[in-house]
Amino acid sequence: MLVCIRGLRFLRGARMIFGGVDLDIPRGKVTAIMGPSGTGKTTLLRLIGGQLRPDAGSIRVDGQEVPRLRHRALYELRKRMGMLFQSGALLTDLSVFDNVAFPLREHSALSEPMIRDLVLMKLQAVGLRGARDMMPAELSGGMARRVALARAIALDPTMIMYDEPFTGLDPISKGAAVQLIRLLNDALGLTSIIVSHDVQETASISDYLYVLSDGEVVEQGSPEALNRSSSAWVQQFMQGLPDGPVPFHYPAAEYLDDLLVGA
Amino acid sequence: MQTSRWIEIVVGVFVAAGIGAFFVLAMKVSNLSEFGGQNGYTVTAEFDNIGGLKVRAPVTVAGVTVGRVSSIQFDNDRYEAVVRMNIEKRYDKFPVDTSARIFTAGLLGEQYVSLQPGGAEQYLKDGSRIKLTQSALVLEQLIGQLLFSKASGGPSAQ
Amino acid sequence: MEAAGVIDWLQHMGRFGLGLFERLGRAGLFLVQVLGGLGSLLPRPGLVVAQVYSAGVLSLLIIVVSGLFVGMVLGLQGYNTLVKFNAEESLGVVVSLSLVRELGPVISALLFAGRAGSALTAEIGLMKATEQLSGMEMMAVDPLKRVVAPRFLAGVISLPLLAVIFSMVGVFGGYFVGVDLLGVDPGAFWSQMQSKVDFQVDILNGVIKSAVFGFVVTWIAVFEGYDAVPTSEGVSRATTRTVVYASLAVLALDFVLTAIMFKGM
């Protein structure tokens, strides 16, 4: 197990985001964490990365208790984690090449020619070697995310976290992203954590799924197991049905009564 | 991020311009060039009344500034003001019987120390003490003297 | 009903006051962290150089033009007043002392806060809003060391340089108006100035003032950006706060510093 979460509790103000969550992320596999918007999936990634501290519970990454790490140890651990933000989070004043080279220049003492070769290799892996001199403002959403992916694997991390990698992409880019995530995971021996609510795409490449709702793990298992789930709620989620346990209509008074008010 | 050579050059020019401006201010605008700073020798003089003399006031001979007042203190035993003056090293030929007076620049200007060279053969050096001094003229004393002399000067009626 | 309104207002004030202290505390801790990160800049001067360009060099135009005009106005106004006492020969003294002691450090600090300070706040705030700072953290690069510290150091270095340039340009502006246009004797202009302007008391103190201003203005600018609410509205509010707070701080500090440095003058 690369990541081991037990009894995680996290509150934002008065709202409970997580109320006792247990999760295991096995090494070398693609694990997905799914759920409706607002369940705190991004928050979970930030907790794993140490950007937020839980109110209770333990988060172990590679044997280390993340919330208890001191500044230097935390930064050391982060060198082995890659994170892909929803927006890509590229540095806007640097070119594509410089963005991918950034972690290499900051953390390794490699010479410029070596860095150049590494950057080109990473860009080649995501299919954007020809775009190396473009600026982030000139890239489409899908391309920006691919550059961010190249940057995330620049230091050859042990694991990568993807925050909504498919949201807002056109079908072609989506297909490319889906394939890329699985390919990189297997080719580089990574551990991938995907946080998403794009059920079809995520399920097609994941080895294991967790479904979160209301701060708890509602269901977990392989994609096939979830498709055969007996829970009506999970079925509604997996198949994208507009109505079911999560109702279509926001709670309101009887329709006829509403229309006849004032008659 | 690599800084381009152009930016480095421009920043260098900027810093140089700033330092240059500082030197212009120091040399052309302030009194730095005239006051040689630490190479001077110190001479003391005691006055009954220094009037409005301030530290850094000029010390002149024949109207030319040869030094500055470096400190003004009070001698508790002799009830006199002790003025220390820093004289530039190149002016080292003041006889030991040189006198020091406190004058006022213009009518209402700031006060300064004027040295009148004497005729002795030995010269003042670092730590010497000027024995002949004349205090500053205080306006109230002058008026008092004037009134007194008028009152006792003659039977000027009404 | 009256009492309820007053209690509400008191609660509001209390919360406001506590919030103020909380912010001040955050700003203080932030400053300590940034100062701690300055050490990491020693092997990487390029970062600071790039920021000195953006904060200092790009402010040169407004500083030089303003300095020139302020100096010229001082020359004009100074002459108008001094000529009534037949003291126009002292114009050099008036112009140079006003600039070197007060106007140089203060006006350049205010201009700096408006131009460079607001740019710093906006830049850092936008980096926060677009998750670039967060991304850097996850890449194990401390944004305080990589982004904030160079900008802070650049501000502290740039402002004294700008203030000195302002004063110098102003003196020449005053010379141009006083001597070339209004006929003051050039010899008297410079010689009176040189005898009355003291290097240590006037010029050095002016430089110390602008160094203090640089420290405070840059601190405020960088903190507001880092602390901004990560939305476009939040960034715009943070930028406004920088300009207002930094300007007020400069004026208040100027009074305090002047009282300390120039007492009895």
XYZ file of C-alpha atoms in Angstrom:
686
model
C 0.000 0.000 0.000
C 1.411 3.332 -0.940
C -1.244 5.468 0.710
C -3.129 4.404 3.799
C -5.896 6.567 5.232
C -7.691 5.660 8.435
C -10.476 7.447 10.250
C -10.060 10.718 8.369
C -12.124 13.593 9.692
C -12.040 17.067 8.178
C -14.313 20.017 8.747
C -14.499 23.243 6.860
C -16.133 25.758 9.171
C -19.239 24.005 10.396
C -19.523 21.699 7.435
C -18.175 18.197 7.816
C -16.308 17.227 4.672
C -15.052 13.865 5.866
C -16.476 11.973 8.819
C -14.365 8.901 9.278
C -13.003 7.794 5.901
C -10.808 4.714 5.320
C -8.931 4.413 2.036
C -6.127 2.290 0.652
C -4.191 3.122 -2.502
C -2.206 0.140 -3.716
C 1.133 0.581 -5.442
C 1.391 0.440 -9.194
C -2.339 0.594 -9.768
C -4.810 3.227 -10.918
C -7.255 4.015 -8.140
C -10.206 6.310 -8.687
C -12.100 8.362 -6.133
C -15.476 9.369 -7.436
C -18.537 11.125 -6.193
C -20.854 14.033 -6.852
C -19.453 17.566 -7.017
C -18.689 19.111 -3.688
C -17.964 15.923 -1.775
C -14.466 17.147 -1.125
C -12.563 15.022 -3.570
C -10.060 17.808 -4.247
C -9.770 18.351 -0.516
C -8.761 14.728 -0.172
C -5.879 15.207 -2.583
C -4.742 18.278 -0.688
C -4.847 16.294 2.543
C -2.702 13.562 1.033
C -0.269 16.167 -0.270
C -0.012 17.833 3.084
C -1.458 21.177 2.010
C -4.259 20.732 4.544
C -4.233 19.148 7.994
C -6.992 16.733 9.029
C -8.942 17.289 12.199
C -8.541 13.621 13.105
C -7.299 10.404 11.593
C -4.114 9.229 9.970
C -2.764 9.684 6.451
C 0.256 7.543 5.700
C 2.159 7.948 2.445
C 4.945 5.444 1.920
C 5.021 4.770 5.629
C 5.265 8.426 6.655
C 2.537 10.159 8.622
C 1.930 13.197 6.409
C 0.194 15.604 8.836
C 3.049 15.203 11.301
C 5.883 15.900 8.882
C 8.016 18.983 9.412
C 8.499 21.476 6.601
C 11.673 19.994 5.138
C 10.508 16.377 5.350
C 7.201 17.299 3.753
C 8.928 19.007 0.858
C 11.182 15.971 0.421
C 8.131 13.732 0.234
C 6.468 16.027 -2.283
C 9.370 15.536 -4.650
C 8.122 11.997 -5.072
C 4.535 13.057 -5.662
C 3.257 14.561 -8.845
C 0.005 16.505 -8.884
C -2.084 17.477 -11.834
C -4.409 20.388 -11.082
C -7.700 20.821 -12.838
C -6.482 23.944 -14.554
C -2.993 22.680 -15.153
C -1.570 25.414 -12.942
C 1.234 26.152 -15.397
C 3.479 29.105 -14.595
C 2.143 31.706 -16.968
C 5.342 33.622 -17.461
C 7.316 30.589 -18.625
C 7.180 28.739 -21.927
C 6.043 25.135 -22.179
C 9.652 24.001 -22.197
C 10.570 26.072 -19.148
C 7.486 24.881 -17.301
C 8.448 21.243 -17.709
C 12.069 22.079 -16.933
C 11.081 23.954 -13.775
C 11.156 21.057 -11.289
C 14.365 19.785 -12.866
C 16.076 23.135 -12.562
C 14.885 23.641 -9.009
C 15.648 20.234 -7.589
C 18.393 18.630 -9.605
C 21.859 19.864 -10.370
C 21.775 18.539 -13.908
C 23.439 20.460 -16.699
C 21.335 22.327 -19.231
C 21.938 19.842 -22.088
C 20.798 16.979 -19.872
C 17.750 18.935 -18.756
C 16.941 19.671 -22.373
C 16.977 15.992 -23.239
C 14.822 15.068 -20.276
C 12.276 17.790 -21.010
C 12.006 16.720 -24.634
C 11.483 13.116 -23.561
C 8.697 14.063 -21.181
C 7.048 16.249 -23.798
C 7.330 13.427 -26.307
C 5.530 11.113 -23.882
C 2.539 13.449 -23.840
C 2.777 14.222 -27.548
C 3.679 17.910 -27.234
C 7.343 18.004 -28.138
C 6.571 20.366 -31.022
C 4.816 22.849 -28.724
C 7.827 23.398 -26.530
C 8.218 27.102 -27.247
C 4.582 28.082 -26.875
C 3.355 30.093 -23.904
C 0.612 28.723 -21.611
C -1.778 31.441 -22.764
C -1.604 30.035 -26.299
C -2.533 26.494 -25.308
C -5.953 24.912 -25.332
C -7.270 23.403 -22.122
C -6.377 19.891 -23.161
C -2.875 20.847 -24.236
C -2.274 22.774 -21.020
C -3.187 19.717 -19.011
C -0.864 17.540 -21.046
C 1.989 19.966 -20.432
C 1.135 19.886 -16.736
C 1.272 16.099 -16.919
C 4.704 16.212 -18.534
C 5.785 18.523 -15.740
C 4.323 16.235 -13.101
C 6.388 13.305 -14.327
C 9.550 15.383 -14.788
C 11.150 14.169 -11.592
C 9.977 10.581 -12.109
C 7.702 10.528 -9.070
C 6.386 7.452 -7.329
C 2.778 8.549 -7.525
C 0.618 11.028 -9.391
C -2.644 12.582 -8.263
C -5.052 13.742 -10.949
C -7.640 16.362 -9.972
C -10.560 16.121 -12.413
C -8.365 15.333 -15.416
C -11.234 14.864 -17.870
C -13.502 17.734 -16.946
C -14.072 20.267 -19.678
C -12.191 18.476 -22.431
C -13.448 17.817 -25.934
C -13.929 14.136 -26.872
C -10.587 13.819 -28.656
C -8.579 15.387 -25.865
C -10.526 13.335 -23.384
C -9.679 10.160 -25.211
C -6.006 11.175 -25.343
C -5.964 11.957 -21.635
C -7.615 8.671 -20.721
C -5.109 6.679 -22.721
C -2.153 8.698 -21.486
C -2.942 8.202 -17.812
C -3.158 4.443 -18.127
C -0.131 4.226 -20.415
C 2.098 6.282 -18.160
C 0.982 4.405 -15.097
C 1.973 1.083 -16.574
C 5.058 2.202 -18.481
C 6.596 4.126 -15.587
C 5.365 1.900 -12.771
C 3.489 4.770 -11.165
C 0.705 4.729 -8.650
C -2.138 6.905 -9.912
C -4.972 8.436 -7.950
C -7.739 9.879 -10.098
C -10.346 12.153 -8.599
C -13.203 12.617 -10.999
C -16.903 12.532 -11.599
C -16.551 11.444 -15.211
C -17.730 7.903 -14.574
C -17.300 6.260 -17.970
C -13.790 7.476 -18.654
C -12.527 6.886 -15.133
C -14.030 3.447 -14.839
C -12.505 2.405 -18.156
C -8.925 2.726 -16.911
C -9.144 2.214 -13.153
C -8.241 -0.908 -11.253
C -10.213 0.032 -8.146
C -12.906 2.597 -7.395
C -14.059 4.404 -4.292
C -17.358 6.261 -4.319
C -17.658 9.051 -1.773
C -20.782 10.851 -0.667
C -21.622 12.949 2.357
C -18.166 12.502 3.805
C -18.127 8.717 3.718
C -17.110 5.887 1.458
C -20.409 4.682 0.085
C -19.058 1.897 -2.070
C -15.731 0.500 -3.205
C -14.557 -2.185 -5.573
C -13.484 -2.924 -9.102
C -15.402 -1.215 -11.928
C -17.269 -4.434 -12.749
C -18.295 -4.920 -9.124
C -19.666 -1.387 -8.944
C -21.614 -1.828 -12.137
C -23.328 -4.823 -10.557
C -23.867 -2.967 -7.278
C -27.139 -3.492 -5.461
C -27.234 0.111 -4.184
C -29.714 2.180 -6.179
C -27.756 5.308 -5.463
C -24.534 3.835 -6.881
C -26.432 2.609 -9.921
C -27.844 6.088 -10.518
C -24.344 7.558 -10.216
C -22.593 4.986 -12.375
C -25.122 5.203 -15.166
C -25.741 8.900 -14.967
C -29.478 8.666 -14.505
C -31.138 12.035 -13.980
C -33.545 10.769 -11.330
C -33.306 8.183 -8.602
C -32.201 8.251 -4.978
C -30.726 11.683 -5.748
C -33.919 13.423 -6.873
C -34.241 15.590 -9.948
C -36.522 18.068 -8.252
C -35.168 20.292 -5.509
C -37.556 19.978 -2.522
C -40.573 22.226 -3.086
C -44.284 22.425 -2.396
C -46.845 20.514 -4.504
C -46.772 21.713 -8.111
C -50.519 22.295 -8.455
C -50.719 24.186 -5.197
C -47.835 26.434 -6.281
C -49.474 27.289 -9.592
C -52.852 27.952 -8.003
C -51.560 30.409 -5.407
C -53.337 33.698 -5.879
C -56.061 32.199 -8.060
C 14.382 31.001 -14.738
C 17.282 32.251 -16.802
C 17.661 36.013 -16.756
C 18.438 37.306 -20.166
C 21.653 39.268 -20.550
C 19.670 42.317 -21.583
C 17.794 42.442 -18.288
C 20.962 41.984 -16.309
C 22.622 44.827 -18.159
C 19.688 47.158 -17.660
C 19.474 46.381 -13.972
C 23.180 46.996 -13.689
C 22.717 50.394 -15.298
C 19.855 51.166 -12.934
C 21.879 50.308 -9.862
C 24.815 52.292 -11.210
C 22.537 55.263 -11.862
C 21.243 55.065 -8.315
C 24.703 54.926 -6.833
C 25.784 57.700 -9.170
C 22.906 59.901 -8.057
C 23.892 59.225 -4.479
C 27.422 60.408 -5.179
C 26.201 63.489 -6.994
C 24.107 64.336 -3.983
C 26.988 63.664 -1.665
C 29.534 65.669 -3.564
C 27.676 68.471 -5.263
C 24.803 69.013 -2.938
C 26.198 68.401 0.506
C 29.222 69.586 2.360
C 31.031 66.281 2.092
C 33.790 67.554 -0.170
C 34.699 70.380 2.092
C 34.816 68.510 5.314
C 37.711 66.097 5.026
C 36.159 64.003 7.714
C 38.405 62.239 10.132
C 41.755 63.706 9.221
C 41.758 66.712 11.459
C 43.051 67.471 14.895
C 41.017 68.415 17.911
C 41.416 71.641 19.829
C 39.383 72.732 22.860
C 38.282 76.149 24.073
C 36.167 77.255 27.024
C 33.543 79.963 26.863
C 31.383 81.680 29.455
C 28.509 81.768 27.044
C 28.306 79.999 23.718
C 25.051 81.695 22.794
C 23.455 79.800 19.927
C 26.537 77.904 18.819
C 25.668 74.433 17.578
C 27.653 71.304 16.852
C 28.867 71.289 13.220
C 29.075 75.085 13.214
C 31.987 76.300 11.128
C 35.343 77.332 12.593
C 36.803 80.103 10.462
C 40.008 82.031 10.149
C 39.902 85.220 8.089
C 36.469 84.148 6.921
C 37.634 80.796 5.527
C 36.200 77.642 7.075
C 39.030 75.555 8.466
C 37.056 73.138 10.607
C 33.841 72.348 12.454
C 32.666 72.299 16.030
C 32.634 68.644 16.971
C 31.150 68.718 20.464
C 29.826 71.131 23.085
C 29.892 70.134 26.719
C 29.549 71.707 30.127
C 32.292 71.723 32.744
C 30.540 71.220 36.065
C 33.457 72.415 38.168
C 34.282 75.632 36.417
C 30.794 76.399 35.130
C 32.026 76.980 31.621
C 31.102 75.604 28.208
C 33.791 73.353 26.718
C 33.809 73.461 22.927
C 35.786 70.895 20.945
C 36.717 71.806 17.416
C 38.016 69.618 14.646
C 40.506 71.515 12.480
C 41.641 70.178 9.111
C 45.126 68.709 9.220
C 46.517 70.967 6.558
C 45.940 74.048 8.730
C 48.491 73.206 11.384
C 50.205 76.516 11.954
C 48.067 78.186 14.571
C 50.160 79.683 17.388
C 49.287 78.583 20.919
C 48.087 82.100 21.784
C 45.424 82.065 19.075
C 42.123 83.430 20.361
C 38.660 82.069 19.679
C 35.557 84.209 19.466
C 31.966 83.397 18.778
C 30.461 85.592 16.087
C 27.128 85.705 14.339
C 26.884 85.302 10.557
C 25.039 88.310 9.214
C 22.582 89.985 11.511
C 20.359 87.111 12.522
C 22.241 84.159 11.126
C 23.788 81.162 12.807
C 26.805 81.500 15.087
C 30.296 80.302 14.368
C 33.762 80.312 15.919
C 36.348 82.699 14.518
C 40.007 82.138 15.301
C 42.438 85.047 15.462
C 46.025 83.824 15.165
C 48.461 85.100 17.757
C 52.202 85.470 17.536
C 53.724 82.699 19.627
C 56.282 80.324 18.210
C 54.705 77.054 19.214
C 51.743 75.745 17.245
C 48.452 74.225 18.351
C 48.313 70.477 17.998
C 45.883 67.681 18.755
C 44.515 68.124 22.265
C 45.719 71.702 22.691
C 43.643 74.172 24.575
C 42.934 77.692 23.360
C 43.219 80.012 26.346
C 41.984 83.305 24.967
C 38.278 83.194 24.290
C 35.498 85.657 23.850
C 31.942 84.583 24.456
C 29.002 85.158 22.190
C 27.119 88.417 22.360
C 23.714 87.853 23.831
C 21.027 90.261 22.687
C 19.447 90.719 26.121
C 22.801 91.572 27.690
C 23.460 94.133 24.967
C 20.091 95.800 25.535
C 20.660 95.686 29.269
C 24.041 97.335 28.849
C 22.557 99.966 26.580
C 19.797 100.805 29.031
C 22.226 100.856 31.930
C 24.641 103.155 30.154
C 21.802 105.413 29.094
C 20.445 105.544 32.607
C 23.801 106.364 34.143
C 25.071 108.384 31.211
C 23.445 111.664 32.005
C 20.367 113.436 33.112
C 18.359 112.648 29.982
C 14.973 113.837 31.095
C 11.708 111.982 30.516
C -34.727 47.853 20.199
C -32.075 50.532 20.655
C -29.984 48.276 22.853
C -30.075 45.461 20.336
C -28.763 47.784 17.635
C -25.936 49.016 19.813
C -24.973 45.494 20.854
C -24.944 44.451 17.235
C -22.672 47.332 16.380
C -20.372 46.533 19.275
C -20.165 42.922 18.163
C -19.334 44.096 14.710
C -16.586 46.348 16.006
C -15.211 43.615 18.185
C -15.068 41.187 15.327
C -13.474 43.853 13.152
C -10.867 44.572 15.812
C -10.065 40.921 16.347
C -9.866 40.429 12.616
C -7.423 43.317 12.409
C -5.145 41.781 14.998
C -5.391 38.418 13.316
C -4.337 39.947 10.025
C -1.493 41.839 11.625
C -0.276 38.651 13.266
C -0.440 36.787 9.961
C 1.486 39.575 8.285
C 4.144 39.427 10.989
C 4.589 35.671 10.754
C 4.662 36.004 6.989
C 7.468 38.563 7.224
C 9.518 36.283 9.457
C 9.141 33.436 6.962
C 10.114 35.652 4.036
C 13.175 36.976 5.852
C 14.121 33.397 6.629
C 13.845 32.571 2.954
C 16.241 35.336 1.927
C 19.206 33.076 2.572
C 18.165 30.810 -0.279
C 18.618 33.706 -2.685
C 22.377 33.929 -2.240
C 23.192 31.231 -4.798
C 20.524 32.547 -7.164
C 20.984 36.271 -7.693
C 19.318 36.005 -11.082
C 15.921 35.819 -9.431
C 16.502 39.072 -7.544
C 17.951 40.797 -10.591
C 14.849 39.991 -12.614
C 12.674 41.475 -9.887
C 14.811 44.585 -9.497
C 14.216 45.117 -13.187
C 10.481 44.818 -12.815
C 10.177 46.881 -9.623
C 12.997 49.367 -10.035
C 13.860 49.879 -13.659
C 10.261 49.970 -14.788
C 9.512 52.623 -12.168
C 12.317 54.866 -13.408
C 10.207 56.766 -15.877
C 7.609 57.912 -13.396
C 10.236 58.661 -10.771
C 12.416 60.750 -13.053
C 9.532 62.703 -14.561
C 7.964 63.329 -11.162
C 11.294 64.279 -9.646
C 11.905 66.766 -12.394
C 8.525 68.431 -12.008
C 8.659 68.482 -8.221
C 12.090 70.044 -8.343
C 10.926 72.626 -10.830
C 7.900 73.535 -8.744
C 10.093 73.829 -5.672
C 12.347 76.149 -7.620
C 9.403 78.274 -8.678
C 7.595 78.410 -5.356
C 10.808 78.763 -3.410
C 11.873 81.676 -5.531
C 8.489 83.411 -5.211
C 8.697 83.284 -1.448
C 12.407 83.953 -0.965
C 12.466 86.915 -3.327
C 10.225 88.791 -0.920
C 12.999 88.683 1.667
C 15.720 89.304 -0.873
C 16.948 85.849 -0.019
C 16.646 84.211 -3.420
C 20.285 83.187 -3.257
C 19.234 80.559 -0.740
C 17.044 78.862 -3.327
C 19.507 76.018 -3.643
C 19.235 75.335 0.054
C 15.462 75.299 0.022
C 15.222 73.012 -2.982
C 17.872 70.564 -1.908
C 16.889 70.249 1.738
C 13.219 69.789 0.907
C 14.050 67.090 -1.593
C 16.752 65.218 0.237
C 15.116 65.212 3.636
C 11.453 64.771 2.788
C 10.119 64.920 -0.733
C 12.624 62.539 -2.271
C 12.053 59.601 0.081
C 8.339 60.215 0.614
C 7.101 60.964 -2.882
C 9.154 58.227 -4.460
C 7.809 55.802 -1.850
C 4.234 56.832 -2.630
C 4.830 56.508 -6.376
C 6.523 53.158 -5.806
C 3.593 51.915 -3.758
C 1.221 52.888 -6.514
C 3.185 51.534 -9.443
C 5.386 48.711 -8.263
C 3.512 47.834 -5.088
C 0.186 47.318 -6.808
C 1.882 45.330 -9.580
C 3.499 43.033 -7.010
C 0.211 42.472 -5.220
C -1.641 41.762 -8.435
C 1.025 39.395 -9.692
C 1.231 37.325 -6.542
C -2.534 37.400 -6.058
C -3.132 36.163 -9.577
C -0.580 33.402 -9.134
C -2.518 32.373 -6.058
C -5.864 32.548 -7.868
C -4.659 30.430 -10.777
C -3.217 27.851 -8.392
C 0.327 28.456 -9.549
C 1.488 28.888 -5.946
C -0.299 25.706 -4.963
C 1.222 23.899 -7.918
C 4.655 25.053 -6.860
C 4.090 23.731 -3.361
C 3.175 20.349 -4.740
C 6.340 20.401 -6.831
C 8.228 20.751 -3.558
C 9.209 24.351 -4.352
C 8.448 26.739 -1.512
C 6.666 29.717 -3.103
C 7.785 31.944 -0.236
C 11.385 31.339 -1.191
C 10.960 31.206 -4.933
C 8.361 33.864 -5.609
C 8.007 36.131 -2.586
C 11.535 36.507 -1.212
C 13.145 37.763 -4.457
C 10.392 40.337 -4.913
C 10.759 41.506 -1.328
C 14.503 41.951 -1.577
C 14.145 43.708 -4.914
C 11.762 46.257 -3.405
C 14.037 46.988 -0.463
C 16.978 47.509 -2.836
C 15.124 49.505 -5.475
C 13.361 52.154 -3.457
C 16.439 53.865 -1.949
C 17.998 53.962 -5.411
C 14.848 55.468 -6.850
C 14.600 58.029 -4.042
C 18.158 59.191 -4.580
C 17.582 59.509 -8.316
C 14.398 61.471 -7.581
C 16.258 63.905 -5.342
C 19.087 64.407 -7.776
C 16.797 65.004 -10.716
C 14.751 67.362 -8.550
C 17.776 69.436 -7.610
C 18.632 69.860 -11.262
C 15.018 70.717 -11.977
C 15.172 73.395 -9.324
C 18.448 74.628 -10.810
C 16.909 74.841 -14.242
C 13.978 76.917 -13.040
C 15.863 79.011 -10.530
C 19.043 79.749 -12.421
C 18.186 79.372 -16.090
C 14.682 80.751 -15.975
C 14.541 83.076 -12.999
C 18.082 84.378 -12.885
C 19.372 83.192 -9.525
C 23.141 83.273 -9.424
C 24.416 79.740 -10.151
C 27.419 80.116 -7.903
C 25.278 81.115 -4.959
C 22.826 78.320 -5.742
C 25.451 75.615 -5.365
C 27.692 77.157 -2.711
C 24.898 77.968 -0.273
C 23.534 74.499 -0.822
C 26.852 72.867 -0.185
C 27.392 74.712 3.051
C 23.958 73.998 4.452
C 23.289 70.442 3.347
C 25.056 68.030 5.623
C 26.000 64.639 4.262
C 25.382 62.645 7.406
C 22.357 64.405 8.765
C 20.506 65.159 5.570
C 21.530 62.784 2.816
C 22.221 59.666 4.838
C 19.096 60.138 6.875
C 17.116 60.512 3.686
C 18.547 57.234 2.417
C 17.750 55.505 5.691
C 14.191 56.793 5.423
C 13.754 55.397 1.956
C 15.233 52.063 3.030
C 12.651 51.849 5.799
C 9.930 52.845 3.348
C 11.116 50.214 0.893
C 10.936 47.564 3.586
C 7.433 48.482 4.685
C 5.889 49.150 1.263
C 7.241 45.926 -0.200
C 6.170 43.955 2.852
C 2.610 45.232 2.540
C 2.496 44.666 -1.223
C 3.812 41.137 -1.040
C 1.653 40.153 1.929
C -1.573 41.466 0.424
C -0.909 39.489 -2.730
C -0.112 36.304 -0.851
C -3.118 36.707 1.439
C -5.598 37.727 -1.242
C -8.875 35.911 -1.747
C -8.137 33.848 -4.882
C -10.791 35.381 -7.109
C -10.567 38.289 -9.509
C -12.527 40.457 -7.104
C -10.302 39.410 -4.237
C -7.167 40.328 -6.141
C -8.519 43.726 -7.099
C -9.435 44.450 -3.496
C -6.002 43.346 -2.347
C -4.350 45.674 -4.844
C -6.378 48.613 -3.599
C -5.495 47.726 -0.016
C -1.818 47.679 -0.859
C -1.854 51.175 -2.302
C -3.906 52.637 0.529
C -2.137 50.955 3.452
C 1.338 51.427 2.020
C 0.743 55.119 1.358
C -0.621 55.696 4.856
C 2.241 53.756 6.378
C 4.797 55.839 4.477
C 3.285 59.105 5.663
C 2.991 57.962 9.266
C 6.513 56.532 9.333
C 7.825 59.717 7.760
C 6.536 61.707 10.684
C 8.076 59.319 13.196
C 11.421 59.141 11.408
C 11.583 62.886 10.896
C 10.916 63.459 14.574
C 13.688 61.043 15.497
C 16.245 62.180 12.968
C 15.754 65.871 12.740
C 14.863 66.974 16.221
C 16.289 70.309 17.065
C 16.932 71.127 13.463
